[in-house]
Short mmCIF file of C-alpha atoms in Angstrom, two decimals:
data_model
loop_
_atom_site.label_atom_id
_atom_site.label_comp_id
_atom_site.label_asym_id
_atom_site.label_seq_id
_atom_site.Cartn_x
_atom_site.Cartn_y
_atom_site.Cartn_z
CA UNK Y 1 -0.04 0.02 -0.04
CA UNK Y 2 1.33 3.45 -0.98
CA UNK Y 3 0.74 6.49 1.30
CA UNK Y 4 1.10 9.96 -0.15
CA UNK Y 5 1.45 13.10 1.92
CA UNK Y 6 1.54 16.61 0.36
CA UNK Y 7 3.04 19.72 1.99
CA UNK Y 8 3.88 23.23 1.01
CA UNK Y 9 0.45 24.77 0.49
CA UNK Y 10 -0.55 28.14 1.80
CA UNK Y 11 -1.65 31.67 1.05
CA UNK Y 12 0.34 33.79 -1.27
CA UNK Y 13 -0.22 36.97 -3.40
CA UNK Y 14 -0.39 37.00 -7.13
CA UNK Y 15 3.05 36.80 -8.73
CA UNK Y 16 4.67 34.87 -5.85
CA UNK Y 17 5.91 31.29 -5.87
CA UNK Y 18 5.33 28.17 -3.90
CA UNK Y 19 6.74 24.64 -4.11
CA UNK Y 20 4.55 21.65 -3.23
CA UNK Y 21 6.12 18.45 -2.05
CA UNK Y 22 4.77 14.89 -1.99
CA UNK Y 23 6.27 12.07 -0.06
CA UNK Y 24 5.44 8.51 -0.97
CA UNK Y 25 5.84 5.66 1.50
CA UNK Y 26 5.06 2.04 1.37
CA UNK Y 27 5.32 -0.41 -1.53
CA UNK Y 28 6.65 1.66 -4.37
CA UNK Y 29 6.71 -1.33 -6.66
CA UNK Y 30 3.28 -0.42 -7.89
CA UNK Y 31 4.28 3.20 -8.76
CA UNK Y 32 5.48 4.34 -12.16
CA UNK Y 33 4.11 7.79 -12.72
CA UNK Y 34 3.49 10.59 -10.18
CA UNK Y 35 1.34 13.52 -10.90
CA UNK Y 36 -0.39 16.52 -9.45
CA UNK Y 37 -4.06 17.32 -9.85
CA UNK Y 38 -5.98 20.27 -8.60
CA UNK Y 39 -9.55 21.05 -7.87
CA UNK Y 40 -10.83 24.62 -7.65
CA UNK Y 41 -14.05 25.52 -5.89
CA UNK Y 42 -17.04 24.55 -8.09
CA UNK Y 43 -14.79 22.96 -10.80
CA UNK Y 44 -13.86 19.51 -11.75
CA UNK Y 45 -10.48 18.07 -10.79
CA UNK Y 46 -7.82 18.45 -13.46
CA UNK Y 47 -4.47 16.99 -14.09
CA UNK Y 48 -1.85 19.69 -13.84
CA UNK Y 49 1.48 18.04 -14.35
CA UNK Y 50 3.07 14.55 -14.14
CA UNK Y 51 6.34 12.78 -14.42
CA UNK Y 52 7.05 9.31 -15.76
CA UNK Y 53 9.13 6.94 -13.50
CA UNK Y 54 10.23 5.24 -16.67
CA UNK Y 55 12.05 7.96 -18.49
CA UNK Y 56 11.28 11.13 -16.42
CA UNK Y 57 9.28 12.52 -19.28
CA UNK Y 58 6.97 15.21 -18.12
CA UNK Y 59 3.57 16.66 -19.00
CA UNK Y 60 2.08 20.09 -18.19
CA UNK Y 61 -1.44 21.40 -18.54
CA UNK Y 62 -1.27 24.13 -21.17
CA UNK Y 63 -2.28 26.98 -18.83
CA UNK Y 64 0.60 26.21 -16.36
CA UNK Y 65 3.27 25.55 -18.97
CA UNK Y 66 6.26 27.77 -18.37
CA UNK Y 67 5.22 28.61 -14.83
CA UNK Y 68 5.17 25.21 -13.16
CA UNK Y 69 7.99 22.60 -13.00
CA UNK Y 70 7.62 19.09 -11.76
CA UNK Y 71 10.58 17.11 -10.55
CA UNK Y 72 11.26 13.96 -8.51
CA UNK Y 73 13.83 12.45 -6.32
CA UNK Y 74 13.42 8.70 -6.39
CA UNK Y 75 16.07 8.16 -3.70
CA UNK Y 76 13.86 10.06 -1.33
CA UNK Y 77 10.47 9.01 -2.78
CA UNK Y 78 9.58 12.62 -3.33
CA UNK Y 79 7.94 14.57 -6.08
CA UNK Y 80 7.81 18.31 -6.24
CA UNK Y 81 5.81 20.97 -8.06
CA UNK Y 82 7.50 24.42 -8.24
CA UNK Y 83 4.94 27.01 -9.14
CA UNK Y 84 5.96 30.46 -10.10
CA UNK Y 85 4.01 33.57 -11.11
CA UNK Y 86 0.96 32.17 -9.31
CA UNK Y 87 -2.41 33.72 -10.25
CA UNK Y 88 -5.76 33.77 -8.46
CA UNK Y 89 -6.99 31.20 -10.95
CA UNK Y 90 -4.41 28.81 -9.50
CA UNK Y 91 -6.26 28.78 -6.20
CA UNK Y 92 -7.29 25.10 -5.59
CA UNK Y 93 -6.66 22.02 -3.49
CA UNK Y 94 -3.63 20.32 -5.02
CA UNK Y 95 -3.39 16.54 -4.84
CA UNK Y 96 -0.46 14.27 -5.33
CA UNK Y 97 -1.21 10.90 -7.10
CA UNK Y 98 0.43 7.85 -8.46
CA UNK Y 99 -0.18 5.64 -11.42
CA UNK Y 100 1.10 2.13 -12.14
CA UNK Y 101 1.27 2.78 -15.85
CA UNK Y 102 4.68 2.56 -17.49
CA UNK Y 103 5.63 5.22 -19.95
CA UNK Y 104 3.11 8.03 -20.57
CA UNK Y 105 2.27 9.74 -17.35
CA UNK Y 106 -0.74 11.74 -18.50
CA UNK Y 107 -3.18 8.86 -18.68
CA UNK Y 108 -5.16 10.58 -15.93
CA UNK Y 109 -7.83 7.91 -15.52
CA UNK Y 110 -5.04 5.36 -14.45
CA UNK Y 111 -4.11 7.30 -11.26
CA UNK Y 112 -5.28 5.15 -8.40
CA UNK Y 113 -3.65 6.51 -5.22
CA UNK Y 114 -4.11 9.96 -3.78
CA UNK Y 115 -2.82 12.20 -1.11
CA UNK Y 116 -5.14 14.22 1.18
CA UNK Y 117 -4.60 17.41 -0.69
CA UNK Y 118 -2.94 20.78 0.07
CA UNK Y 119 -4.81 24.01 -0.14
CA UNK Y 120 -3.21 26.85 -2.17
CA UNK Y 121 -4.85 30.23 -2.14
CA UNK Y 122 -3.56 33.09 -4.36
CA UNK Y 123 -4.84 36.54 -3.52
CA UNK Y 124 -4.98 39.32 -6.11
#
């Protein structure tokens, strides 16, 4: 069983930066990809970024490309999401998730384990 714990959420002003961290513990044998989702108030959850455990290829939602950077440290079982130039529209609960799929990391329906979420609020 894999347990995911996010940290690094908080309240910032527009234009500022925050880094989210996610630690994975337990049986990592079932993990290949790790990703970040977010859910804003009144909106559906959306995949924001992910990284493949196979070849470290990454994916970004178009609206965050150039502002967000995903990275991982397999030795520490950690994945990070550096978010720069945050905007009020980035306000959401951000979730870390894992997928057992080898290769492509943006097969969002395949993610099957989730953290508890971290609130990020960006004020104008």
